GROMACS .gro file of C-alpha atoms in nm:
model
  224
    1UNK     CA    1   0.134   1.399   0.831
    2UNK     CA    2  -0.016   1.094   0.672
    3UNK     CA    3  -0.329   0.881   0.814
    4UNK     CA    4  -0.109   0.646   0.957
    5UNK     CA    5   0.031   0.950   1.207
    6UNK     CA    6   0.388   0.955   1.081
    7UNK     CA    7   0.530   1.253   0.840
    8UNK     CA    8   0.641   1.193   0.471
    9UNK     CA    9   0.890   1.530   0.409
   10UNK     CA   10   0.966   1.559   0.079
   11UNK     CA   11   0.938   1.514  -0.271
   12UNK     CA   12   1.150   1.654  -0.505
   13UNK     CA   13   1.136   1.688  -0.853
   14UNK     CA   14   1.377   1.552  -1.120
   15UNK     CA   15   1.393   1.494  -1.479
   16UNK     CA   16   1.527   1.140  -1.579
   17UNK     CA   17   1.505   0.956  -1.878
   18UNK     CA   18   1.545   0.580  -1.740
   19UNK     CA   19   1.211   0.415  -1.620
   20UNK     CA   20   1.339   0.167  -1.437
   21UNK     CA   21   1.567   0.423  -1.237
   22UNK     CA   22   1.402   0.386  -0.877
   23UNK     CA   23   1.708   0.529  -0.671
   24UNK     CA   24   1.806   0.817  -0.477
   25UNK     CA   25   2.098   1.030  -0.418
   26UNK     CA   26   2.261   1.153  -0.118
   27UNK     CA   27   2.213   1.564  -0.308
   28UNK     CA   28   1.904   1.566  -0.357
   29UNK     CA   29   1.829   1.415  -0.003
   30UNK     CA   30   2.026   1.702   0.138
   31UNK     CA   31   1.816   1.927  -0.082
   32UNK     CA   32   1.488   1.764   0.076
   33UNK     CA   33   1.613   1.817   0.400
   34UNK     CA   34   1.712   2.225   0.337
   35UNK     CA   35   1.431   2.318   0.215
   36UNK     CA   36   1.204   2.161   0.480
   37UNK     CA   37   1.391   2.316   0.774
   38UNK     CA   38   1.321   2.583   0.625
   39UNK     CA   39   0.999   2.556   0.726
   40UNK     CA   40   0.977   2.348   0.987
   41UNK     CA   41   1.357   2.371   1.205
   42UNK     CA   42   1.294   2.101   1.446
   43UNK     CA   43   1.237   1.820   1.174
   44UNK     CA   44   1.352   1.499   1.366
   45UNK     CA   45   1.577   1.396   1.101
   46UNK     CA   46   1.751   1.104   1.333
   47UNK     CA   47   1.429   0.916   1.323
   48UNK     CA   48   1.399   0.897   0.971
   49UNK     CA   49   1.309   0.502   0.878
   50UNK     CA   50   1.349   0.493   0.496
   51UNK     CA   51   1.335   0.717   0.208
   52UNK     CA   52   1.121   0.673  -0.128
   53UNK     CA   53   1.121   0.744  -0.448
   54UNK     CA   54   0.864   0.710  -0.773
   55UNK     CA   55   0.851   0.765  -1.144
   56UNK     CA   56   0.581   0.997  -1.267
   57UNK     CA   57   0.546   1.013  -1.630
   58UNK     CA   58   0.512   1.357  -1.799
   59UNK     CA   59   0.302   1.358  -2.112
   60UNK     CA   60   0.406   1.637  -2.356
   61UNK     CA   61   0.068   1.823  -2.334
   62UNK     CA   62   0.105   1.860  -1.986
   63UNK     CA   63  -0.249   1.776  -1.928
   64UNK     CA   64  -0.423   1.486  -1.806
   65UNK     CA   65  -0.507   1.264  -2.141
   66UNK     CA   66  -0.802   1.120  -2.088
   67UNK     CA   67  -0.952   0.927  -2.423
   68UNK     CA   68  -0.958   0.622  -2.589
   69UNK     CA   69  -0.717   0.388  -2.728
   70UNK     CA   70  -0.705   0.460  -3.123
   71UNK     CA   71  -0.627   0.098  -3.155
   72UNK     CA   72  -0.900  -0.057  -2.965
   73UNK     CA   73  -1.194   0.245  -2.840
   74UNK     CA   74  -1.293   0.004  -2.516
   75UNK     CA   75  -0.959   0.041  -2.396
   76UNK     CA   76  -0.980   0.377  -2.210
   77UNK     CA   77  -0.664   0.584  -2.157
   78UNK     CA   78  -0.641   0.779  -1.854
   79UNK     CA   79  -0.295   0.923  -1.817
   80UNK     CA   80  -0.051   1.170  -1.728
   81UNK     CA   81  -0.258   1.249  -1.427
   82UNK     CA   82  -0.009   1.498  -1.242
   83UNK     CA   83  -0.095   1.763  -0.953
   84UNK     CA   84  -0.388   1.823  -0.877
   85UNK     CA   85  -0.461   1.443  -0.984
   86UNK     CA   86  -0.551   1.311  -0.624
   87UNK     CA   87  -0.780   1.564  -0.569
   88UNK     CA   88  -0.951   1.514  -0.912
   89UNK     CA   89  -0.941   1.144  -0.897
   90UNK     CA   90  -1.349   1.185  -0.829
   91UNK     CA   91  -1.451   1.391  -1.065
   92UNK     CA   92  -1.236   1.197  -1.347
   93UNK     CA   93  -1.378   0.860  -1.217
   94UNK     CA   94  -1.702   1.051  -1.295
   95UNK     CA   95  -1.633   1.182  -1.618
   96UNK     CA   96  -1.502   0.837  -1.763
   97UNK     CA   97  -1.816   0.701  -1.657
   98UNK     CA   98  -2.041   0.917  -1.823
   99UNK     CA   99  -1.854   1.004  -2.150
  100UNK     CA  100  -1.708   0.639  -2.239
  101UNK     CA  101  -1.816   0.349  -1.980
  102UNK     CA  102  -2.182   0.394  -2.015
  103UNK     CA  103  -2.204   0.462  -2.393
  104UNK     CA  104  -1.956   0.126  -2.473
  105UNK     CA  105  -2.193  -0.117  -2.260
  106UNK     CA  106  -2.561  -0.139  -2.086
  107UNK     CA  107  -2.529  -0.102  -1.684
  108UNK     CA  108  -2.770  -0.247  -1.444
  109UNK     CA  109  -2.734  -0.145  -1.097
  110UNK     CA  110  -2.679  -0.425  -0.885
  111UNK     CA  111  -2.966  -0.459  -0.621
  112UNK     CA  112  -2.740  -0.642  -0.394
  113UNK     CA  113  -2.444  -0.461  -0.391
  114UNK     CA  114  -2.282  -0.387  -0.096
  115UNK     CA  115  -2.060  -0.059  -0.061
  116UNK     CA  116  -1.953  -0.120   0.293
  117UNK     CA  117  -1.582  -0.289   0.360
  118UNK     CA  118  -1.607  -0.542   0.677
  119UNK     CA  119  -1.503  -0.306   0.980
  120UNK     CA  120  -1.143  -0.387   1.064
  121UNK     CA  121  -0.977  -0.489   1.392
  122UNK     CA  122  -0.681  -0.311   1.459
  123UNK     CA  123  -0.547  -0.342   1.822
  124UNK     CA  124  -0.332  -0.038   1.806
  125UNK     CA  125  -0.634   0.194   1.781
  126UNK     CA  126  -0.827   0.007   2.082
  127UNK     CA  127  -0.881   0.148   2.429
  128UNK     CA  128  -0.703  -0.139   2.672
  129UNK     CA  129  -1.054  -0.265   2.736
  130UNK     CA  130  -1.134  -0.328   2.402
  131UNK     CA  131  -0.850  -0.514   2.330
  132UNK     CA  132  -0.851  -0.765   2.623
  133UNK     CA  133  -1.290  -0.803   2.529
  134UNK     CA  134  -1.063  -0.891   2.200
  135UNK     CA  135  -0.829  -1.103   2.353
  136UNK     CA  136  -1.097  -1.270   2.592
  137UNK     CA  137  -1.319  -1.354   2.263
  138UNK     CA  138  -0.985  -1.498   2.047
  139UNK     CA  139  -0.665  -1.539   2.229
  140UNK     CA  140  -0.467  -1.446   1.878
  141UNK     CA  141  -0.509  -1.115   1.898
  142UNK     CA  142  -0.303  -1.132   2.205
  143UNK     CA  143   0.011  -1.287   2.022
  144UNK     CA  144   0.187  -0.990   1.857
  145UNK     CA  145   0.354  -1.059   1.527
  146UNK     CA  146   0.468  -0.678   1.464
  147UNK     CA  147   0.605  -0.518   1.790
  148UNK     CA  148   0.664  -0.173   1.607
  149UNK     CA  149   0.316  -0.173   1.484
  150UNK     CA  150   0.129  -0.355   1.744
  151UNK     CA  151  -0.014  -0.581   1.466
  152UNK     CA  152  -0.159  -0.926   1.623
  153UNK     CA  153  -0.177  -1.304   1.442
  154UNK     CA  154  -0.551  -1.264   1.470
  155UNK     CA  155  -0.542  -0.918   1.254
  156UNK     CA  156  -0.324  -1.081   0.987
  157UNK     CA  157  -0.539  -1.453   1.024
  158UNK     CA  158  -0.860  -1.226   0.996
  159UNK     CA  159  -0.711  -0.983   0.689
  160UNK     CA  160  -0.674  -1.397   0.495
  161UNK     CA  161  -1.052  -1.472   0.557
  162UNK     CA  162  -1.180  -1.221   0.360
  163UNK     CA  163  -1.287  -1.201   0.004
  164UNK     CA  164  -1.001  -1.060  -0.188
  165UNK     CA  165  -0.677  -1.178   0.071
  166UNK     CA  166  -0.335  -1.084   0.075
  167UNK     CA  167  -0.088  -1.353  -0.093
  168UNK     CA  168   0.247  -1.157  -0.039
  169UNK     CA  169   0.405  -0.983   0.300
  170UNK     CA  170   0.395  -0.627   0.108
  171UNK     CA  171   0.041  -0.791   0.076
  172UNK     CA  172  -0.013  -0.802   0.433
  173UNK     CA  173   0.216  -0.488   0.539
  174UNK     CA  174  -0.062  -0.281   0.321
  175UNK     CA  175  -0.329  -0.415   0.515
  176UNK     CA  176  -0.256  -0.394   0.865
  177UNK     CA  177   0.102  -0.250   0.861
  178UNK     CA  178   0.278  -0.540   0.936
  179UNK     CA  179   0.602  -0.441   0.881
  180UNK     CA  180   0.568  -0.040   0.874
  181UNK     CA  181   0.730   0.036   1.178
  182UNK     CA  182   1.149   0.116   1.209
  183UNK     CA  183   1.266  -0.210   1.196
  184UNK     CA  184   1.109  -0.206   0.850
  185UNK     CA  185   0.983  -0.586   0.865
  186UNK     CA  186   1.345  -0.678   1.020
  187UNK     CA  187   1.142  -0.907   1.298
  188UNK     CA  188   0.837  -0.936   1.200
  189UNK     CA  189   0.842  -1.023   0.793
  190UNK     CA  190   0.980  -1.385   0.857
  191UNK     CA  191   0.697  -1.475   1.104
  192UNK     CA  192   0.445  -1.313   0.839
  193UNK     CA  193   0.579  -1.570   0.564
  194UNK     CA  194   0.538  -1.873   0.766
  195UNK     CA  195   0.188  -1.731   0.830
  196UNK     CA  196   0.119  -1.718   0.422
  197UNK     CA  197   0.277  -2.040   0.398
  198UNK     CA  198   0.060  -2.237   0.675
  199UNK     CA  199  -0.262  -2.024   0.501
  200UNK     CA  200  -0.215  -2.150   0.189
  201UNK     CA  201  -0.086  -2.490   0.257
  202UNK     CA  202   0.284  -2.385   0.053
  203UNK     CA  203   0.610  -2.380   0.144
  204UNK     CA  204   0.813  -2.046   0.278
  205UNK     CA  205   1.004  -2.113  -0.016
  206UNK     CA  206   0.702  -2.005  -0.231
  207UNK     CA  207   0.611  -1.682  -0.089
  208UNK     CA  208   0.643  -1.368  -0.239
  209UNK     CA  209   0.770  -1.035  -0.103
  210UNK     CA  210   0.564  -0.828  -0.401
  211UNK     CA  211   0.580  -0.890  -0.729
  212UNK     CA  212   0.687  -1.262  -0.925
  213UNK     CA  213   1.060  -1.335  -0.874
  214UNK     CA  214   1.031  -1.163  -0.526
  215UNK     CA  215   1.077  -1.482  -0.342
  216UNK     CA  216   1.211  -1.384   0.030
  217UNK     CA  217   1.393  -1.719   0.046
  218UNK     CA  218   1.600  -1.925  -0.210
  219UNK     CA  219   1.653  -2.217  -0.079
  220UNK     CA  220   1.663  -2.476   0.283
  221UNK     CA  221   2.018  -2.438   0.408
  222UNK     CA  222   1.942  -2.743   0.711
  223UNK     CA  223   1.701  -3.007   0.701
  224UNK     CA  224   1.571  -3.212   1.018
   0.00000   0.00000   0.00000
């Protein structure tokens, strides 16, 4: 079970030797799905919403490398972090600090630096009282832009006010989960572009899915 309260079942595990080769197969699928019944029979495999896949790269010491660049020793590699690499994330954080980072440059703590995010407002995880206090204090938070997610215009309006904001719907949907729910964005992702667009004073034309050359739409088909 993830934080979010939904289940990821999976992954598997398969050589391939094309990078950009993000697809999946109907086997392997069937594989997933055998080998987690047998452990758990009563999977609800009708309510699956989408399935995933990754590249992980291998590196032929089958260890995490973690050194410098021989080119350039300020550019720090830290790769081939497989399992157990979430759980020693920390520690190699840590380590990178103290062997390299510290010895390349002189730190000074910064006196004024703040560790703590701003507390987000998300409406799904409110009691019904707190979210009409919410509603009372800013009516937008009342107007829900994701129905599957329960996410509000004030939660995405809020999410663009802050110091580092989201400039693409994957943007958003990684914020506040706009867009997470079954429909997969279906309803929700056209209302969050013309959102972005208003925001940033742009036209719908201009916004982004993800990455550059993501654009959701190409072009006006009617004009008024």
């Amino acid at each position: 079970m993830t934080s979010s309260n939904n289940y990821i079942v999976g992954p598997s595990s398969e050589p391939i030797d094309d990078v950009e080769d993000f697809s999946t197969d109907s086997y392997t699928l069937g594989e997933i799905r055998r080998q987690a019944t047998e452990l758990v029979p009563d999977i609800p495999f009708n309510q699956v919403i989408r399935v995933f896949s990754g590249i992980r790269p291998t590196p032929s010491t089958h260890d995490f490398i973690i050194e410098p660049a021989k080119s350039n020793r300020r550019f720090i590699n830290v790769a081939g972090i497989e399992s157990p690499g979430l759980v020693s994330s920390p520690a190699i954080a840590e380590y990178v600090f103290e062997n390299y980072v510290s010895k390349l440059f002189d730190l000074v703590e910064k006196k004024n630096f703040n560790p703590r995010v701003k507390k987000y407002h998300r409406l799904n995880d409110m009691t019904l009282e707190e979210r009409n206090a919410m509603i009372k204090e800013n009516s937008e938070y009342g107007k829900i832009i994701c129905n599957c997610e329960k996410v509000s215009l004030g939660e995405i309006k809020e999410l663009l006010t802050r110091s580092v904001p989201p400039t693409t719907v994957k943007g958003v949907k990684r914020r506040c989960r706009a867009g997470f729910g079954k429909c997969q964005g279906g309803f929700c992702s056209p209302l969050v572009t013309l959102i972005l667009a208003k925001h940033y004073g742009v036209s719908p034309l201009d916004i982004k899915w993800d990455k550059e050359a993501s654009n959701i739409l190409k072009e006006e088909v009617k004009k008024i």
